[in-house]
Each structure stands twice: as C-alpha cells, then as structure tokens.
Coordinates of C-alpha atoms and ligand atoms in Angstrom, one line a residue:
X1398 CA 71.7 132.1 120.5
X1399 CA 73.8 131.8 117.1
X1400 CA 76.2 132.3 118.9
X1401 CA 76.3 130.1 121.4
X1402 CA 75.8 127.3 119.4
X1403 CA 79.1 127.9 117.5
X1404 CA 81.0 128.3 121.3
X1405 CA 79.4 125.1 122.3
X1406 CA 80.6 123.6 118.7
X1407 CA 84.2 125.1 119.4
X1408 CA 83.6 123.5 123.5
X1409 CA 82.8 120.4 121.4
X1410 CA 85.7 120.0 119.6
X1411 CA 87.8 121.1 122.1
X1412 CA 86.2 118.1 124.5
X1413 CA 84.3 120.0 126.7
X1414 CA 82.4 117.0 128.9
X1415 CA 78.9 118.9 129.4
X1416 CA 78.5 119.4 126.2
X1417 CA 79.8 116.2 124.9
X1418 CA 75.8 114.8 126.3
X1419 CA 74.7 117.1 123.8
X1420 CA 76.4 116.8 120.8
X1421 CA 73.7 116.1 118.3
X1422 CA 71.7 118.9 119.5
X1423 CA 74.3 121.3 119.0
X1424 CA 75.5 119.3 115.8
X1425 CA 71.6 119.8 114.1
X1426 CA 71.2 123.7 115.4
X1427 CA 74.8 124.3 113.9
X1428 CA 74.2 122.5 110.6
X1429 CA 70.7 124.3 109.7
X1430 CA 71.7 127.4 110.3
X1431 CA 75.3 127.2 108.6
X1432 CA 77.2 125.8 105.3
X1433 CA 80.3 126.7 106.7
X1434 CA 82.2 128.0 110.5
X1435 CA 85.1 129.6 110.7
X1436 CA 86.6 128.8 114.1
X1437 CA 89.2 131.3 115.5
X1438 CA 89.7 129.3 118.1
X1439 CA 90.4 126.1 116.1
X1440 CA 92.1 128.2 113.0
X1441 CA 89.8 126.1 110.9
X1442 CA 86.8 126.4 108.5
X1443 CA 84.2 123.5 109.7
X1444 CA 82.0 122.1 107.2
X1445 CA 78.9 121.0 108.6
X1446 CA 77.1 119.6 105.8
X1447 CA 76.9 115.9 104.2
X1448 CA 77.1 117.4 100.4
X1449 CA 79.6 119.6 101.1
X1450 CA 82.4 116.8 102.9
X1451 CA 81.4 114.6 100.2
X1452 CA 83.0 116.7 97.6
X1453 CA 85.7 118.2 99.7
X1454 CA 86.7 114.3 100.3
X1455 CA 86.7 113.8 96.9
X1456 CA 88.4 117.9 95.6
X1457 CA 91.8 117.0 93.9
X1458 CA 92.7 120.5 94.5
X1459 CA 92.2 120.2 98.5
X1460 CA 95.1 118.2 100.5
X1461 CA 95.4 115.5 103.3
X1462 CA 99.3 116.5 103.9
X1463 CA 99.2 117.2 107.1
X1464 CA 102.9 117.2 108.2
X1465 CA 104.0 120.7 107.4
X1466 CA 101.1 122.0 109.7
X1467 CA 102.7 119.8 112.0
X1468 CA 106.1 121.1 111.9
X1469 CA 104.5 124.9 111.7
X1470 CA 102.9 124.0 115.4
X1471 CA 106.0 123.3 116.5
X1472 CA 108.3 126.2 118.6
X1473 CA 111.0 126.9 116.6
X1474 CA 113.5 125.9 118.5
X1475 CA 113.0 122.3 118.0
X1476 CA 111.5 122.7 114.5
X1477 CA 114.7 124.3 113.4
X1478 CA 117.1 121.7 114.9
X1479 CA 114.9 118.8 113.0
X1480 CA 117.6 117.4 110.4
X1481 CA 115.5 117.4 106.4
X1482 CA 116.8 113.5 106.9
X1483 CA 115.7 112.7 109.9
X1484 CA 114.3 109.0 110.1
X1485 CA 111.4 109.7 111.6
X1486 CA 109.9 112.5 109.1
X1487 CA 111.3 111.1 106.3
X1488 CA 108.6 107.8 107.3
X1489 CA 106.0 110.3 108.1
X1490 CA 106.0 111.9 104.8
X1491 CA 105.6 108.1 103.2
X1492 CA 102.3 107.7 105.3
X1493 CA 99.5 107.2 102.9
X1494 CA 96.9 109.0 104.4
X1495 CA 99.1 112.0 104.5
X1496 CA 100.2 112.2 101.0
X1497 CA 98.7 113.6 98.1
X1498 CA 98.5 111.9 94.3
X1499 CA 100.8 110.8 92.8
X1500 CA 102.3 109.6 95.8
X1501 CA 99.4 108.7 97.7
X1502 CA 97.6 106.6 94.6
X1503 CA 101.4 104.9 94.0
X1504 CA 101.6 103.8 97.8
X1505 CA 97.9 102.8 98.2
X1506 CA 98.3 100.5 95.3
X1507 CA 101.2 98.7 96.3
X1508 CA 99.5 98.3 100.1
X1509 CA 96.6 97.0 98.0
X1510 CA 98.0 94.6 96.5
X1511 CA 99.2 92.7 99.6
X1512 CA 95.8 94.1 101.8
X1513 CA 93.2 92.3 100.0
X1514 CA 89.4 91.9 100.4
X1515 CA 90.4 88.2 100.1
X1516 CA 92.7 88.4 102.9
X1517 CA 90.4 89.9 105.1
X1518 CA 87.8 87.6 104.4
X1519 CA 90.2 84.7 105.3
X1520 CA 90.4 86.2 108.6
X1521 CA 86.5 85.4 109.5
X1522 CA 87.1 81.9 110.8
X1523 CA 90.0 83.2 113.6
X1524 CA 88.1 86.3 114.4
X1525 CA 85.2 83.9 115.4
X1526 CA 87.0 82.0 117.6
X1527 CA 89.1 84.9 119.1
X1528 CA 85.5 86.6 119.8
X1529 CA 84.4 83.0 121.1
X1530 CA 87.3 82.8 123.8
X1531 CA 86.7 86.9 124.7
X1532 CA 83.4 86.7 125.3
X1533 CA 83.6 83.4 127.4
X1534 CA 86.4 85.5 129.5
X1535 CA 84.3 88.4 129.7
X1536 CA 81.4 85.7 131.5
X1537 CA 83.9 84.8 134.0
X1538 CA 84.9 88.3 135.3
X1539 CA 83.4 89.5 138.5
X1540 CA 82.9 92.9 136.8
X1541 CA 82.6 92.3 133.0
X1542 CA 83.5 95.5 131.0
X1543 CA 83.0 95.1 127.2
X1544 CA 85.7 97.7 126.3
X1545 CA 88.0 96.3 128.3
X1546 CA 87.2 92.4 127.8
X1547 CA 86.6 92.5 124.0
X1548 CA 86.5 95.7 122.1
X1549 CA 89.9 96.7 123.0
X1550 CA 91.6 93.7 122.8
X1551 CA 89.9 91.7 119.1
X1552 CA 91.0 94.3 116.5
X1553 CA 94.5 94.0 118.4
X1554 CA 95.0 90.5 118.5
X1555 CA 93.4 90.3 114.9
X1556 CA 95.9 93.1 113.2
X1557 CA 98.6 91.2 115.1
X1558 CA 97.6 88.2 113.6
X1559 CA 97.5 89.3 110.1
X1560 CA 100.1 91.8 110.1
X1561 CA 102.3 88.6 111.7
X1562 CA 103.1 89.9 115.2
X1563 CA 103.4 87.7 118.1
X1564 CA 101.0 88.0 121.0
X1565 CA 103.4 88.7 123.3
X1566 CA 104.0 92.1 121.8
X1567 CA 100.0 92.9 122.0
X1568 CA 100.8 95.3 124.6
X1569 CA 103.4 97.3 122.9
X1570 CA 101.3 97.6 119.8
X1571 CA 98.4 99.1 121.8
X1572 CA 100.5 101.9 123.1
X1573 CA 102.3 102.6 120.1
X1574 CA 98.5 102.3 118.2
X1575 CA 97.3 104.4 120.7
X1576 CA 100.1 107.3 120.2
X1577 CA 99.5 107.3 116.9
X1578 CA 95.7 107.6 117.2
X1579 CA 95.8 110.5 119.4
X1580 CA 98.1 112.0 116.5
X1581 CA 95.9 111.8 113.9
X1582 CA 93.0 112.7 116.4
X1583 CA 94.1 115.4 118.7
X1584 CA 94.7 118.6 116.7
X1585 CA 94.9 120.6 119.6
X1586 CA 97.7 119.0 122.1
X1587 CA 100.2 118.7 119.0
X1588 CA 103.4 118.8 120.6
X1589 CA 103.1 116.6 123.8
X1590 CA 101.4 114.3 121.1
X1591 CA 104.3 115.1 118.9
X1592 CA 106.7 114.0 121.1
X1593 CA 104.8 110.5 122.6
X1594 CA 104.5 109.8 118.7
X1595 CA 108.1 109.9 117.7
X1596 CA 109.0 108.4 120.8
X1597 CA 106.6 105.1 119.8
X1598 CA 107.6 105.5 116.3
X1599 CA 111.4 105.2 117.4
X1600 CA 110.5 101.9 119.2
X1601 CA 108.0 100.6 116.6
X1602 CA 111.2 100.6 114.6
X1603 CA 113.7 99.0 116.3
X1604 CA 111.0 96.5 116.7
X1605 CA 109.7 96.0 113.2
X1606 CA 113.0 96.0 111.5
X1607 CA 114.6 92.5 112.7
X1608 CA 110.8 91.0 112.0
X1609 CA 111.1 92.5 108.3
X1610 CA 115.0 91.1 108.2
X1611 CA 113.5 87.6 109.1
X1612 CA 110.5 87.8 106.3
X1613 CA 113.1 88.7 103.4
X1614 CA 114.8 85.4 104.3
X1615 CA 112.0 83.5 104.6
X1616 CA 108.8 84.7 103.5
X1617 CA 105.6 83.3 105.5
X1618 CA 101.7 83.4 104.8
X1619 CA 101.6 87.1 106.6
X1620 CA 100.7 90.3 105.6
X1621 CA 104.5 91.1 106.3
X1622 CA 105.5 89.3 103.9
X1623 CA 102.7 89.9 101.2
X1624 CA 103.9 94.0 101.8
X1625 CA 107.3 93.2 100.9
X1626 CA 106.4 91.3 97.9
X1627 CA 104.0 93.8 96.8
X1628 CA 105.1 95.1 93.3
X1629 CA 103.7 96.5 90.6
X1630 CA 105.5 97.4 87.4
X1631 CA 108.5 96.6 88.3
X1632 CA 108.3 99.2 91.6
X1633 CA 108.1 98.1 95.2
X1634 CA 107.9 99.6 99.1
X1635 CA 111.2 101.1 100.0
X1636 CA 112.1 99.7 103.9
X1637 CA 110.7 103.5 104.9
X1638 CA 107.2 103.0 103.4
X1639 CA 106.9 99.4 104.5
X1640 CA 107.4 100.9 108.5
X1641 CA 105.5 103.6 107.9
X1642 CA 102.7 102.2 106.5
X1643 CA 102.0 99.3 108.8
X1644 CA 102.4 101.8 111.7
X1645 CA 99.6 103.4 109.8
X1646 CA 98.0 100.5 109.6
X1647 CA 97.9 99.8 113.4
X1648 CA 97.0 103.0 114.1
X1649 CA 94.4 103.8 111.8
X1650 CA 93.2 100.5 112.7
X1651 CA 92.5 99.8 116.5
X1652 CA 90.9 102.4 118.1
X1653 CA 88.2 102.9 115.4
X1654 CA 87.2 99.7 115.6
X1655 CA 87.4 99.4 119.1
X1656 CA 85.2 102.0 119.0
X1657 CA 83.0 100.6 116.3
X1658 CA 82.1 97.4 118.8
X1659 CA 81.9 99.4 121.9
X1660 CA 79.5 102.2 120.3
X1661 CA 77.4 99.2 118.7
X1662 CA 76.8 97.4 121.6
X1663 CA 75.9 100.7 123.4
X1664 CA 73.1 101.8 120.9
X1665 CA 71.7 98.5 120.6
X1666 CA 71.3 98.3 124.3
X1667 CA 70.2 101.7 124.8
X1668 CA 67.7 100.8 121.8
X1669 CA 66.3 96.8 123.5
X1670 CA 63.6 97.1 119.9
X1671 CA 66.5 97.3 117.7
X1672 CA 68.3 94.6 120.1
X1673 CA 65.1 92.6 119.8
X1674 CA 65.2 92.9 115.9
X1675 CA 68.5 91.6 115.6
X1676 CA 67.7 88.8 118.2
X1677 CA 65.1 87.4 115.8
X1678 CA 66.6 88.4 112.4
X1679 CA 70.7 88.3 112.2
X1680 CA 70.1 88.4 109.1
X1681 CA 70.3 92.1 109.7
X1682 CA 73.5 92.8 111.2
X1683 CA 75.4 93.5 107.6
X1684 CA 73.1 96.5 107.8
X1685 CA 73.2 96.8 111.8
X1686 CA 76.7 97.5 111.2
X1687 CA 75.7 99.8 108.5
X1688 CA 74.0 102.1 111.1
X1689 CA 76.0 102.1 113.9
X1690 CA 78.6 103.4 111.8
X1691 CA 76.5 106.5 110.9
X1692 CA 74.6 106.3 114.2
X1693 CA 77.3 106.7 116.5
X1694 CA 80.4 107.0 113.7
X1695 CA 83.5 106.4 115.0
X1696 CA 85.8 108.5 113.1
X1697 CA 83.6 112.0 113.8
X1698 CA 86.1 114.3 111.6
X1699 CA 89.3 114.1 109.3
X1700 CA 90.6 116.9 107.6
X1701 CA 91.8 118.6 104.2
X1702 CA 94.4 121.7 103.7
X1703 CA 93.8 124.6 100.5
X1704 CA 97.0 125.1 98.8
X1705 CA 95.4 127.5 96.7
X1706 CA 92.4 129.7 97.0
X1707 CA 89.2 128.0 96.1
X1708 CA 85.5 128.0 96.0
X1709 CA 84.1 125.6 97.8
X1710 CA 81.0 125.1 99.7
X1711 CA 79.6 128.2 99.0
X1712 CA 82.6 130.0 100.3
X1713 CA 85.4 131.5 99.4
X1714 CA 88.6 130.1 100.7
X1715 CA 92.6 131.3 101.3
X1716 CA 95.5 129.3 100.6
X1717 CA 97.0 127.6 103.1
X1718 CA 93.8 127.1 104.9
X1719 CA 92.8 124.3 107.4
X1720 CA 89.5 122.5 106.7
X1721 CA 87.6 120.2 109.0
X1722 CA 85.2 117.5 107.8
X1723 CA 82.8 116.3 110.6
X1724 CA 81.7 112.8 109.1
X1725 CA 79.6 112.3 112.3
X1726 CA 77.5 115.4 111.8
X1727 CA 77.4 115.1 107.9
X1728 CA 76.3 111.1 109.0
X1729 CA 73.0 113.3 110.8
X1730 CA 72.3 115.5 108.0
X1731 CA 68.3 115.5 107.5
X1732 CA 68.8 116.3 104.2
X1733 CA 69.9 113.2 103.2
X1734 CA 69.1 110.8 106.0
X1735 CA 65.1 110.6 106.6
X1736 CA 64.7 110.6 111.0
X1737 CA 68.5 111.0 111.4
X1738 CA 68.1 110.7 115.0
X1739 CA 66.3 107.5 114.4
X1740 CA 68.6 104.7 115.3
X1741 CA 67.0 102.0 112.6
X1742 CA 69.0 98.7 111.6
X1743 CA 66.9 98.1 108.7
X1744 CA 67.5 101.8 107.4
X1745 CA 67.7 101.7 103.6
X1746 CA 69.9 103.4 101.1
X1747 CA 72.3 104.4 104.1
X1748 CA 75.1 106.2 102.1
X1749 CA 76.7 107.3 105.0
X1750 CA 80.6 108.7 105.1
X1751 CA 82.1 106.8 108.1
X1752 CA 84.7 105.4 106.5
X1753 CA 85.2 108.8 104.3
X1754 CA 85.2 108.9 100.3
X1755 CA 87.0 109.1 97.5
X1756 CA 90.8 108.6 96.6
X1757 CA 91.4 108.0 100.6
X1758 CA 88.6 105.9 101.0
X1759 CA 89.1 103.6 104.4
X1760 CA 91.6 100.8 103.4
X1761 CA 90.5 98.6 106.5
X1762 CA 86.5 99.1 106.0
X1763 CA 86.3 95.7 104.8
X1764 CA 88.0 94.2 108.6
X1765 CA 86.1 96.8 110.6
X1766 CA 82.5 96.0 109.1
X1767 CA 83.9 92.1 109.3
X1768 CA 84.4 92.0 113.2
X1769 CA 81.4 94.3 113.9
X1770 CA 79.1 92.1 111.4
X1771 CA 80.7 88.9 113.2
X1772 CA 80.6 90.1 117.5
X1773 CA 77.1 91.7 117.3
X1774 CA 75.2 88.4 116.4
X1775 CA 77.8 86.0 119.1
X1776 CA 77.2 88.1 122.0
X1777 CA 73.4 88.4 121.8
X1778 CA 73.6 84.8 121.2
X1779 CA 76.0 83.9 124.0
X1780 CA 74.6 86.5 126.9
X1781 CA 70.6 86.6 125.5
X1782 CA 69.8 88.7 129.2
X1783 CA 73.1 91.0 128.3
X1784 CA 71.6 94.4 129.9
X1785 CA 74.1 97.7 131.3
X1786 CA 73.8 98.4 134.4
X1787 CA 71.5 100.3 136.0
X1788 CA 73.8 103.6 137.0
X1789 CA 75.7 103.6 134.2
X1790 CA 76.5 106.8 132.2
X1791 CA 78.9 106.8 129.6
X1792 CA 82.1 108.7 129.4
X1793 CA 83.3 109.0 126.1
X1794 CA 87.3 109.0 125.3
X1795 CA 89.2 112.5 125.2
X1796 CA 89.6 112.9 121.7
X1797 CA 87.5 115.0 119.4
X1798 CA 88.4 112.5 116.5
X1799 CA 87.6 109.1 117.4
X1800 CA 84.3 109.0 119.4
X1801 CA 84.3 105.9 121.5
X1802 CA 83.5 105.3 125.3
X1803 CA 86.0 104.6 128.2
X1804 CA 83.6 101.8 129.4
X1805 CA 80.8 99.3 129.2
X1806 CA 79.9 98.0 131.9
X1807 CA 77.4 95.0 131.6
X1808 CA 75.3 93.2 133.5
X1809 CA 75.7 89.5 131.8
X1810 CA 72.8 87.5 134.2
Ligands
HEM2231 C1 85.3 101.4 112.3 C2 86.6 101.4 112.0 C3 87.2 102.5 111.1 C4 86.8 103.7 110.7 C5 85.5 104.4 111.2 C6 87.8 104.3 109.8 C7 87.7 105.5 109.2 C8 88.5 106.0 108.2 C9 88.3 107.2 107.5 C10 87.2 108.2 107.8 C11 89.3 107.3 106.6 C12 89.5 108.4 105.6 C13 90.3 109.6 106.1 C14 90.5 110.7 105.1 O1 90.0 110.7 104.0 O2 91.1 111.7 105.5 C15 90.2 106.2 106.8 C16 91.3 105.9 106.1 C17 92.1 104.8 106.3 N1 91.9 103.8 107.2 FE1 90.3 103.5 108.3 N2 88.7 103.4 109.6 C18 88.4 102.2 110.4 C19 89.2 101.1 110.5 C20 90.3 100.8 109.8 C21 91.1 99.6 109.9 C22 90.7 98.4 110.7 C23 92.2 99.8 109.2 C24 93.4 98.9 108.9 C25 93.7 97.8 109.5 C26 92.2 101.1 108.6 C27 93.1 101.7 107.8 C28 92.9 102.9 107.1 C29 93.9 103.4 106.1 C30 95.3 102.7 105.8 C31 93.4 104.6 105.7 C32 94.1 105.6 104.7 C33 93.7 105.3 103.3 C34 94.3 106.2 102.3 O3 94.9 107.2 102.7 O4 94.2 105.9 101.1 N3 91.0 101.7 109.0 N4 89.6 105.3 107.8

C-alpha cells in the first residue's frame, strides 16, 4: 500500500492522467506517512511537508541554480560543442530565479526598483477595462470558453502593456512565454524543451533589442524604460540581464496567472456556497484570492539543489542533490491548515506558500493577486447565471509544474 502511494506520486509528477483526478488523495496518504521521498525515477528527494519547504525556501545553504543540471541532462555531444560565451547561456545564467546571492539579491534589487508595488497598482484602472471588453467578447461567442476568452489572453495583454510591447506582438509573446514556462515546469522532457527554449530565446532577442535601442533614445512611461534606468549605487542592468530578465518576467508571469483565473473560476463554480458568498459580499475576494491560491495553487512545485551535504528535514542529504518542493501539497498540509480540503473564502490566518518564500519570494504576486482580486467580482457581476456545463470534466495542462486546466467551458444564460 506504501508503496503504491509513492508510484502513484512518481505517476503524478510524471503526468499520469488517472491519477491526476486524484491528486489530493495521494498527496494526504503520501504526506502523513512521509517527511521526505526519494524518487529513483525522478533522481529527486520530494518534500512533502509545509514546515519543511518553508525552511528549505528560505536555507542559504540550498541553491535555485538550475543551469548546470541543465547542461548535465544534456548528451554530450551537444553539451560539449556549447561555446562558455554563448549568448544564450550567458543570459540564462543572469536569470534571477536561477541565481544564488549575491547575484540573485544584486539583480532582484535593481528589477525592484523599476517593478514597483506602485506600478502595479497603477495598472488596476486598464486591467478593468481589458477584463470589461474580454468578458463582453466572451458573451458574444457561440461557445464561450474562459481559458480561451479571458484567462489566457488578460495577463498577456497586461504584461505587454506594462512591459511596453505592442499588441500586435501578443502572439509571439505567448509562445515564447509558453517555452519558457514549460522550461521552468517540465523537468522531465529537458532537451526537446531545451531546444524550443533557445530557439524562442534567439527570437525574443532579435525582437527586444531594437525596442531597448529605441527606449535608450527616448525613454517612455514603460517598464522598459524604468529597467534601464534602474540603478542603484552607481550599478545598473548590463543589456544581458535586461533580456534575460524580462523574458523571465513573461514567462514566470503568464501561465500562472492564467492559471490562477481559470482554477478560481473553477472552484468557485464547483463550490455555488462559496460563489453565493462572494455574490453577496465582494468584499471577500482579497481573501477569495487568498484561497484559491492555496486551494488549487498554481505553481504546485519549484525546486532547490545541495551543494554540500546537509541536514535537512530530518534527513540526511548528499551534495549535488536535487530537491523538489511541492507548494500545492505543503498548501494541504493538516498540520497547519484546519479542513485543508475545505475550499473556504473566508479562511483566516491562510499562510499559505503559493507564491513561495523567502529571498525568491514571487516578484509578480502583487499583479497576479491584482487581476484575480479584480475578474472574480466582474464576472459574477456581469454573467450572475454563469454555470459549467453539464458534461464538463476538466483536463488539466501537461505540466507537473503549473497546474491549470486546458478549458472552461461555460454556460453564460
Ligand atoms: C498566480 C500567479 C503566480 C504564481 C503562483 C507564482 C509563483 C511563483 C513562485 C512559487 C516563485 C518562487 C520560486 C522559487 O522560490 O523557486 C515565483 C518567483 C517569481 N515570480 Fe511568480 N508567480 C506568479 C505570477 C507572477 C507574475 C505575474 C510575475 C511577473 C510579471 C512573476 C514573476 C516572478 C519572478 C520574477 C520570480 C523570481 C523571483 C526571484 O527569483 O527573486 N510571477 N513565482
């Protein structure tokens, strides 16, 4: 039975449809019997509990570089013809969730600087109209589908906005957010992923480059131009951090939130009390938002690398180890969440780790919780019979990563 349970974890991970319907069973069965997995399969120890990703997200001594397992996955033929100076690594190893203090505090300080709280917040009165003109498309289709109509398309055409990207590139930053999601999400397909990365990274390039030319000779209100002016002491974003850093930004960016809306509206409508409560009091969608995120988290796992041995989580770990962090079962822990299973948007004290903790803390929690807290109350308002349809089952996305659905199908009348 032990076992099993560990397989069907592994089958989990490893995307596995008929267990995906399952997942919280297996998570619960998995987490009370064990601290700590070690996958063979994966090559990874698997944390299972809340306490214990909390201080692995916050151990200086564990690491987020994730490039030279990377290159290790890699057959050596191609590893070994990779030139040290190659564009394309050289920008991966500026990429702030991948790098390690000092570099990692010096690059998330100067992204800081021009990513403020304040310029998120000045993005409220365009992300209500953009969700306005969405969901008043979305009524017009014969066959409205959420993901499709809204979920997919907002946090695009808001990061475009901000980051000061045309519209008419919208589709081009989808696929080259998408590669890079799958990326950072798919541990186990790494070199066909590899390869669809670079290739978006090489294009992301060519097409960022003439737009940062532009904003060095004439500086708009953009985030663009905010990066480039960032500075602090004196020190500023080479042109390899800027790129690298806004790809992360896009990518880092989209499909969580994406999946954010789409796993929202979901729960609430597979919950119609919860619906109902937020109906009559939306008031409550600051902490709606709150538990969708640990309901249904979006961002189910990250990861950390030993580089020397260590105790940690009652175990005793190698160097050179590979550690995975599942945020969406530590969100489920009963030990620190009373009726985990309980979806509840008035839930109090809900310390959950969606956005992670600690020195990587989520830089774009601030825009995500802003479009969730801003669609959720619109649409209920705008489509008060919204309902799914009656032989929908959901299919959720093929990475073990990011948990969001394919589709959402609603029935608007
Ligand atoms: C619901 C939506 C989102 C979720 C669930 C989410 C989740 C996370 C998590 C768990 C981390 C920490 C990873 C780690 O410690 O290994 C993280 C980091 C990060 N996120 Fe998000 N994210 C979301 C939306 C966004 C958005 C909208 C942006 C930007 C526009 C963004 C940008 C970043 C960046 C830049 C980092 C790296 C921070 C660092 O390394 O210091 N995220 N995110």
């Amino acid at each position: 039975m032990d076992v099993d349970y560990i397989d069907a974890l592994e089958r989990l991970l490893l995307l596995d449809e008929e267990v995906m319907q399952r997942r919280y069973a297996i998570f619960r069965q998995v987490q009370t019997e064990h601290q700590v997995v070690y996958s063979e399969k994966l090559q990874r120890w698997i944390f299972t509990r809340y306490s214990d990703a909390r201080e692995a997200l916050r151990d200086a001594h564990l690491s987020s570089e994730q490039l030279p397992s990377v290159l290790k996955q890699l057959p050596s033929e191609i590893r070994d013809n990779l030139d040290a100076d190659n564009p394309l690594l050289r920008q991966a190893n500026k990429i702030m969730m991948s790098r390690d203090d000092p570099d990692h505090a010096r690059l998330r300080l100067l992204v800081n600087k021009a990513f403020t709280p304040r310029m998120i917040e000045l993005q409220r009165p365009l992300i209500e109209r953009l969700t306005r003109d969405l969901l008043d498309q979305m009524g017009q289709q014969e066959h409205p589908d959420f993901i499709r109509d809204v979920a997919i398309p907002l946090p695009i055409m808001v990061i475009a906005a901000l980051i000061g990207m045309p519209y008419d590139s919208l589709g081009q930053i989808k696929q080259w957010s998408d590669a890079g999601a799958d990326f950072l999400g798919k541990p186990t397909d790494t070199i066909e992923v590899f390869f669809r990365m670079a290739g978006a990274a090489m294009e992301f390039n060519a097409y960022i480059r003439p737009h940062l030319e532009e904003r060095r000779r004439q500086p708009k209100g953009d985030l663009l131009s905010a990066l480039i002016a960032a500075e602090s002491q004196g020190d500023k974003l080479s042109e390899d951090e800027l790129i690298a850093n806004i790809y992360l930004l896009l990518a880092a960016g989209n499909e969580t939130t994406t999946n954010l809306l789409g796993n929202g509206l979901y729960t609430l409508l597979t919950h119609p009390d919860q619906l109902e409560l937020l109906r009559q009091r939306p008031e409550l969608a600051d902490s709606a938002v709150e538990e969708i995120l640990r309901y249904e988290s979006p961002s189910q796992i990250t990861g950390r690398h030993t580089r020397q041995e260590l105790d940690i989580a009652g175990q005793h770990i190698g160097e050179d180890q590979s550690i995975m962090l599942l945020l969406g079962m530590a969100n489920r822990d009963p030990q620190v969440f009373n009726d985990p299973d309980r979806f509840d948007i008035t839930r109090k004290d809900n310390k959950h780790i969606a956005f992670g903790l600690g020195p990587h803390y989520c830089l774009g929690a601030p825009l995500a919780r802003l479009e969730a807290q801003v669609i959720l109350p619109l649409i209920i308002d705008r489509f008060p019979s919204i309902h799914l349809m009656a032989d929908y089952r959901p299919h959720w996305r093929k990475n073990p990563t990011f948990l969001g659905l394919e589709t959402l199908p609603v029935d608007l009348a």
